[in-house]
Amino acid sequence: MSALITAKLTPAAAVEAMTTGRRYGGAEAMAAGLVDGVSGLEELRGTAAARVRDLAGKDRATLGAIKATMYAGVVEILRTPQA
């Protein structure tokens, strides 16, 4: 799990999140890089749909390959059985 956290967060945010167990509200999570966007509950569906609209016509295999390449180290660690 630490590999995933450190891949997504700045070093300072990763240390704070892992050592304190701090919980983040929407705006704080956005500022720390934990989430890509925030929305109120009423706007959630529209916000989510707008966020993925540009991806709708993209090849899923290509998008998967991009993510797998970007996070290859993390994926390898997560797939390795832990002793």
mmCIF file with all atom_site columns, C-alpha atoms in Angstrom:
data_model
loop_
_atom_site.group_PDB
_atom_site.id
_atom_site.type_symbol
_atom_site.label_atom_id
_atom_site.label_alt_id
_atom_site.label_comp_id
_atom_site.label_asym_id
_atom_site.label_entity_id
_atom_site.label_seq_id
_atom_site.pdbx_PDB_ins_code
_atom_site.Cartn_x
_atom_site.Cartn_y
_atom_site.Cartn_z
_atom_site.occupancy
_atom_site.B_iso_or_equiv
_atom_site.pdbx_formal_charge
_atom_site.auth_seq_id
_atom_site.auth_comp_id
_atom_site.auth_asym_id
_atom_site.auth_atom_id
_atom_site.pdbx_PDB_model_num
ATOM 1  C CA . MET A 1 1  ? 0.000   0.000   0.000   1.00 0.00 ? 1  MET A CA 1
ATOM 2  C CA . SER A 1 2  ? 2.871   2.391   0.695   1.00 0.00 ? 2  SER A CA 1
ATOM 3  C CA . ALA A 1 3  ? 4.042   2.027   -2.924  1.00 0.00 ? 3  ALA A CA 1
ATOM 4  C CA . LEU A 1 4  ? 0.637   3.145   -4.160  1.00 0.00 ? 4  LEU A CA 1
ATOM 5  C CA . ILE A 1 5  ? 0.515   6.072   -1.734  1.00 0.00 ? 5  ILE A CA 1
ATOM 6  C CA . THR A 1 6  ? 4.024   7.268   -2.545  1.00 0.00 ? 6  THR A CA 1
ATOM 7  C CA . ALA A 1 7  ? 3.360   6.965   -6.293  1.00 0.00 ? 7  ALA A CA 1
ATOM 8  C CA . LYS A 1 8  ? 0.345   9.250   -6.081  1.00 0.00 ? 8  LYS A CA 1
ATOM 9  C CA . LEU A 1 9  ? 1.347   11.812  -3.450  1.00 0.00 ? 9  LEU A CA 1
ATOM 10 C CA . THR A 1 10 ? 4.092   14.278  -2.813  1.00 0.00 ? 10 THR A CA 1
ATOM 11 C CA . PRO A 1 11 ? 6.620   13.004  -0.269  1.00 0.00 ? 11 PRO A CA 1
ATOM 12 C CA . ALA A 1 12 ? 5.284   15.385  2.401   1.00 0.00 ? 12 ALA A CA 1
ATOM 13 C CA . ALA A 1 13 ? 1.658   14.343  1.862   1.00 0.00 ? 13 ALA A CA 1
ATOM 14 C CA . ALA A 1 14 ? 2.624   10.651  1.837   1.00 0.00 ? 14 ALA A CA 1
ATOM 15 C CA . VAL A 1 15 ? 4.473   10.940  5.145   1.00 0.00 ? 15 VAL A CA 1
ATOM 16 C CA . GLU A 1 16 ? 1.581   12.811  6.732   1.00 0.00 ? 16 GLU A CA 1
ATOM 17 C CA . ALA A 1 17 ? -1.044  10.389  5.444   1.00 0.00 ? 17 ALA A CA 1
ATOM 18 C CA . MET A 1 18 ? 0.875   7.250   6.422   1.00 0.00 ? 18 MET A CA 1
ATOM 19 C CA . THR A 1 19 ? 2.168   8.365   9.820   1.00 0.00 ? 19 THR A CA 1
ATOM 20 C CA . THR A 1 20 ? -0.863  10.192  11.153  1.00 0.00 ? 20 THR A CA 1
ATOM 21 C CA . GLY A 1 21 ? -3.798  8.414   9.505   1.00 0.00 ? 21 GLY A CA 1
ATOM 22 C CA . ARG A 1 22 ? -5.167  11.871  8.733   1.00 0.00 ? 22 ARG A CA 1
ATOM 23 C CA . ARG A 1 23 ? -8.496  12.013  6.970   1.00 0.00 ? 23 ARG A CA 1
ATOM 24 C CA . TYR A 1 24 ? -8.938  14.516  4.170   1.00 0.00 ? 24 TYR A CA 1
ATOM 25 C CA . GLY A 1 25 ? -12.040 16.466  3.198   1.00 0.00 ? 25 GLY A CA 1
ATOM 26 C CA . GLY A 1 26 ? -12.713 17.126  -0.476  1.00 0.00 ? 26 GLY A CA 1
ATOM 27 C CA . ALA A 1 27 ? -10.823 20.410  -0.841  1.00 0.00 ? 27 ALA A CA 1
ATOM 28 C CA . GLU A 1 28 ? -7.915  19.139  1.275   1.00 0.00 ? 28 GLU A CA 1
ATOM 29 C CA . ALA A 1 29 ? -7.742  15.905  -0.740  1.00 0.00 ? 29 ALA A CA 1
ATOM 30 C CA . MET A 1 30 ? -7.664  17.938  -3.937  1.00 0.00 ? 30 MET A CA 1
ATOM 31 C CA . ALA A 1 31 ? -4.873  20.177  -2.631  1.00 0.00 ? 31 ALA A CA 1
ATOM 32 C CA . ALA A 1 32 ? -2.837  17.135  -1.532  1.00 0.00 ? 32 ALA A CA 1
ATOM 33 C CA . GLY A 1 33 ? -3.241  15.413  -4.901  1.00 0.00 ? 33 GLY A CA 1
ATOM 34 C CA . LEU A 1 34 ? -5.336  12.545  -3.545  1.00 0.00 ? 34 LEU A CA 1
ATOM 35 C CA . VAL A 1 35 ? -8.235  13.166  -5.921  1.00 0.00 ? 35 VAL A CA 1
ATOM 36 C CA . ASP A 1 36 ? -8.587  14.700  -9.369  1.00 0.00 ? 36 ASP A CA 1
ATOM 37 C CA . GLY A 1 37 ? -11.731 16.683  -8.589  1.00 0.00 ? 37 GLY A CA 1
ATOM 38 C CA . VAL A 1 38 ? -14.448 17.376  -6.065  1.00 0.00 ? 38 VAL A CA 1
ATOM 39 C CA . SER A 1 39 ? -18.188 17.775  -6.385  1.00 0.00 ? 39 SER A CA 1
ATOM 40 C CA . GLY A 1 40 ? -21.288 18.130  -4.301  1.00 0.00 ? 40 GLY A CA 1
ATOM 41 C CA . LEU A 1 41 ? -23.537 15.082  -4.109  1.00 0.00 ? 41 LEU A CA 1
ATOM 42 C CA . GLU A 1 42 ? -26.184 16.679  -6.313  1.00 0.00 ? 42 GLU A CA 1
ATOM 43 C CA . GLU A 1 43 ? -23.670 17.412  -9.075  1.00 0.00 ? 43 GLU A CA 1
ATOM 44 C CA . LEU A 1 44 ? -21.722 14.168  -8.765  1.00 0.00 ? 44 LEU A CA 1
ATOM 45 C CA . ARG A 1 45 ? -23.129 12.313  -11.790 1.00 0.00 ? 45 ARG A CA 1
ATOM 46 C CA . GLY A 1 46 ? -22.739 15.270  -14.111 1.00 0.00 ? 46 GLY A CA 1
ATOM 47 C CA . THR A 1 47 ? -19.250 16.038  -12.842 1.00 0.00 ? 47 THR A CA 1
ATOM 48 C CA . ALA A 1 48 ? -18.143 12.420  -13.234 1.00 0.00 ? 48 ALA A CA 1
ATOM 49 C CA . ALA A 1 49 ? -19.669 12.160  -16.714 1.00 0.00 ? 49 ALA A CA 1
ATOM 50 C CA . ALA A 1 50 ? -17.907 15.355  -17.817 1.00 0.00 ? 50 ALA A CA 1
ATOM 51 C CA . ARG A 1 51 ? -14.613 14.074  -16.424 1.00 0.00 ? 51 ARG A CA 1
ATOM 52 C CA . VAL A 1 52 ? -14.673 10.875  -18.498 1.00 0.00 ? 52 VAL A CA 1
ATOM 53 C CA . ARG A 1 53 ? -16.418 12.236  -21.598 1.00 0.00 ? 53 ARG A CA 1
ATOM 54 C CA . ASP A 1 54 ? -13.136 12.800  -23.463 1.00 0.00 ? 54 ASP A CA 1
ATOM 55 C CA . LEU A 1 55 ? -12.041 9.233   -22.683 1.00 0.00 ? 55 LEU A CA 1
ATOM 56 C CA . ALA A 1 56 ? -15.208 7.606   -24.049 1.00 0.00 ? 56 ALA A CA 1
ATOM 57 C CA . GLY A 1 57 ? -13.897 7.143   -27.586 1.00 0.00 ? 57 GLY A CA 1
ATOM 58 C CA . LYS A 1 58 ? -10.376 6.103   -26.605 1.00 0.00 ? 58 LYS A CA 1
ATOM 59 C CA . ASP A 1 59 ? -9.160  2.543   -26.973 1.00 0.00 ? 59 ASP A CA 1
ATOM 60 C CA . ARG A 1 60 ? -9.389  0.842   -23.572 1.00 0.00 ? 60 ARG A CA 1
ATOM 61 C CA . ALA A 1 61 ? -6.310  -1.288  -24.193 1.00 0.00 ? 61 ALA A CA 1
ATOM 62 C CA . THR A 1 62 ? -4.270  1.828   -24.936 1.00 0.00 ? 62 THR A CA 1
ATOM 63 C CA . LEU A 1 63 ? -5.501  3.576   -21.784 1.00 0.00 ? 63 LEU A CA 1
ATOM 64 C CA . GLY A 1 64 ? -4.728  0.451   -19.772 1.00 0.00 ? 64 GLY A CA 1
ATOM 65 C CA . ALA A 1 65 ? -1.235  0.264   -21.251 1.00 0.00 ? 65 ALA A CA 1
ATOM 66 C CA . ILE A 1 66 ? -0.588  3.913   -20.402 1.00 0.00 ? 66 ILE A CA 1
ATOM 67 C CA . LYS A 1 67 ? -1.629  3.390   -16.783 1.00 0.00 ? 67 LYS A CA 1
ATOM 68 C CA . ALA A 1 68 ? 0.277   0.119   -16.522 1.00 0.00 ? 68 ALA A CA 1
ATOM 69 C CA . THR A 1 69 ? 3.413   1.847   -17.778 1.00 0.00 ? 69 THR A CA 1
ATOM 70 C CA . MET A 1 70 ? 2.994   4.867   -15.517 1.00 0.00 ? 70 MET A CA 1
ATOM 71 C CA . TYR A 1 71 ? 2.511   2.708   -12.436 1.00 0.00 ? 71 TYR A CA 1
ATOM 72 C CA . ALA A 1 72 ? 4.546   -0.369  -13.419 1.00 0.00 ? 72 ALA A CA 1
ATOM 73 C CA . GLY A 1 73 ? 6.586   -0.385  -10.227 1.00 0.00 ? 73 GLY A CA 1
ATOM 74 C CA . VAL A 1 74 ? 3.509   -0.121  -8.038  1.00 0.00 ? 74 VAL A CA 1
ATOM 75 C CA . VAL A 1 75 ? 1.651   -2.832  -9.964  1.00 0.00 ? 75 VAL A CA 1
ATOM 76 C CA . GLU A 1 76 ? 4.628   -5.165  -9.637  1.00 0.00 ? 76 GLU A CA 1
ATOM 77 C CA . ILE A 1 77 ? 4.807   -4.606  -5.876  1.00 0.00 ? 77 ILE A CA 1
ATOM 78 C CA . LEU A 1 78 ? 1.057   -5.116  -5.452  1.00 0.00 ? 78 LEU A CA 1
ATOM 79 C CA . ARG A 1 79 ? 1.138   -8.360  -7.455  1.00 0.00 ? 79 ARG A CA 1
ATOM 80 C CA . THR A 1 80 ? 4.109   -9.800  -5.546  1.00 0.00 ? 80 THR A CA 1
ATOM 81 C CA . PRO A 1 81 ? 3.011   -12.125 -2.734  1.00 0.00 ? 81 PRO A CA 1
ATOM 82 C CA . GLN A 1 82 ? 4.101   -10.777 0.629   1.00 0.00 ? 82 GLN A CA 1
ATOM 83 C CA . ALA A 1 83 ? 5.795   -13.047 3.134   1.00 0.00 ? 83 ALA A CA 1
#
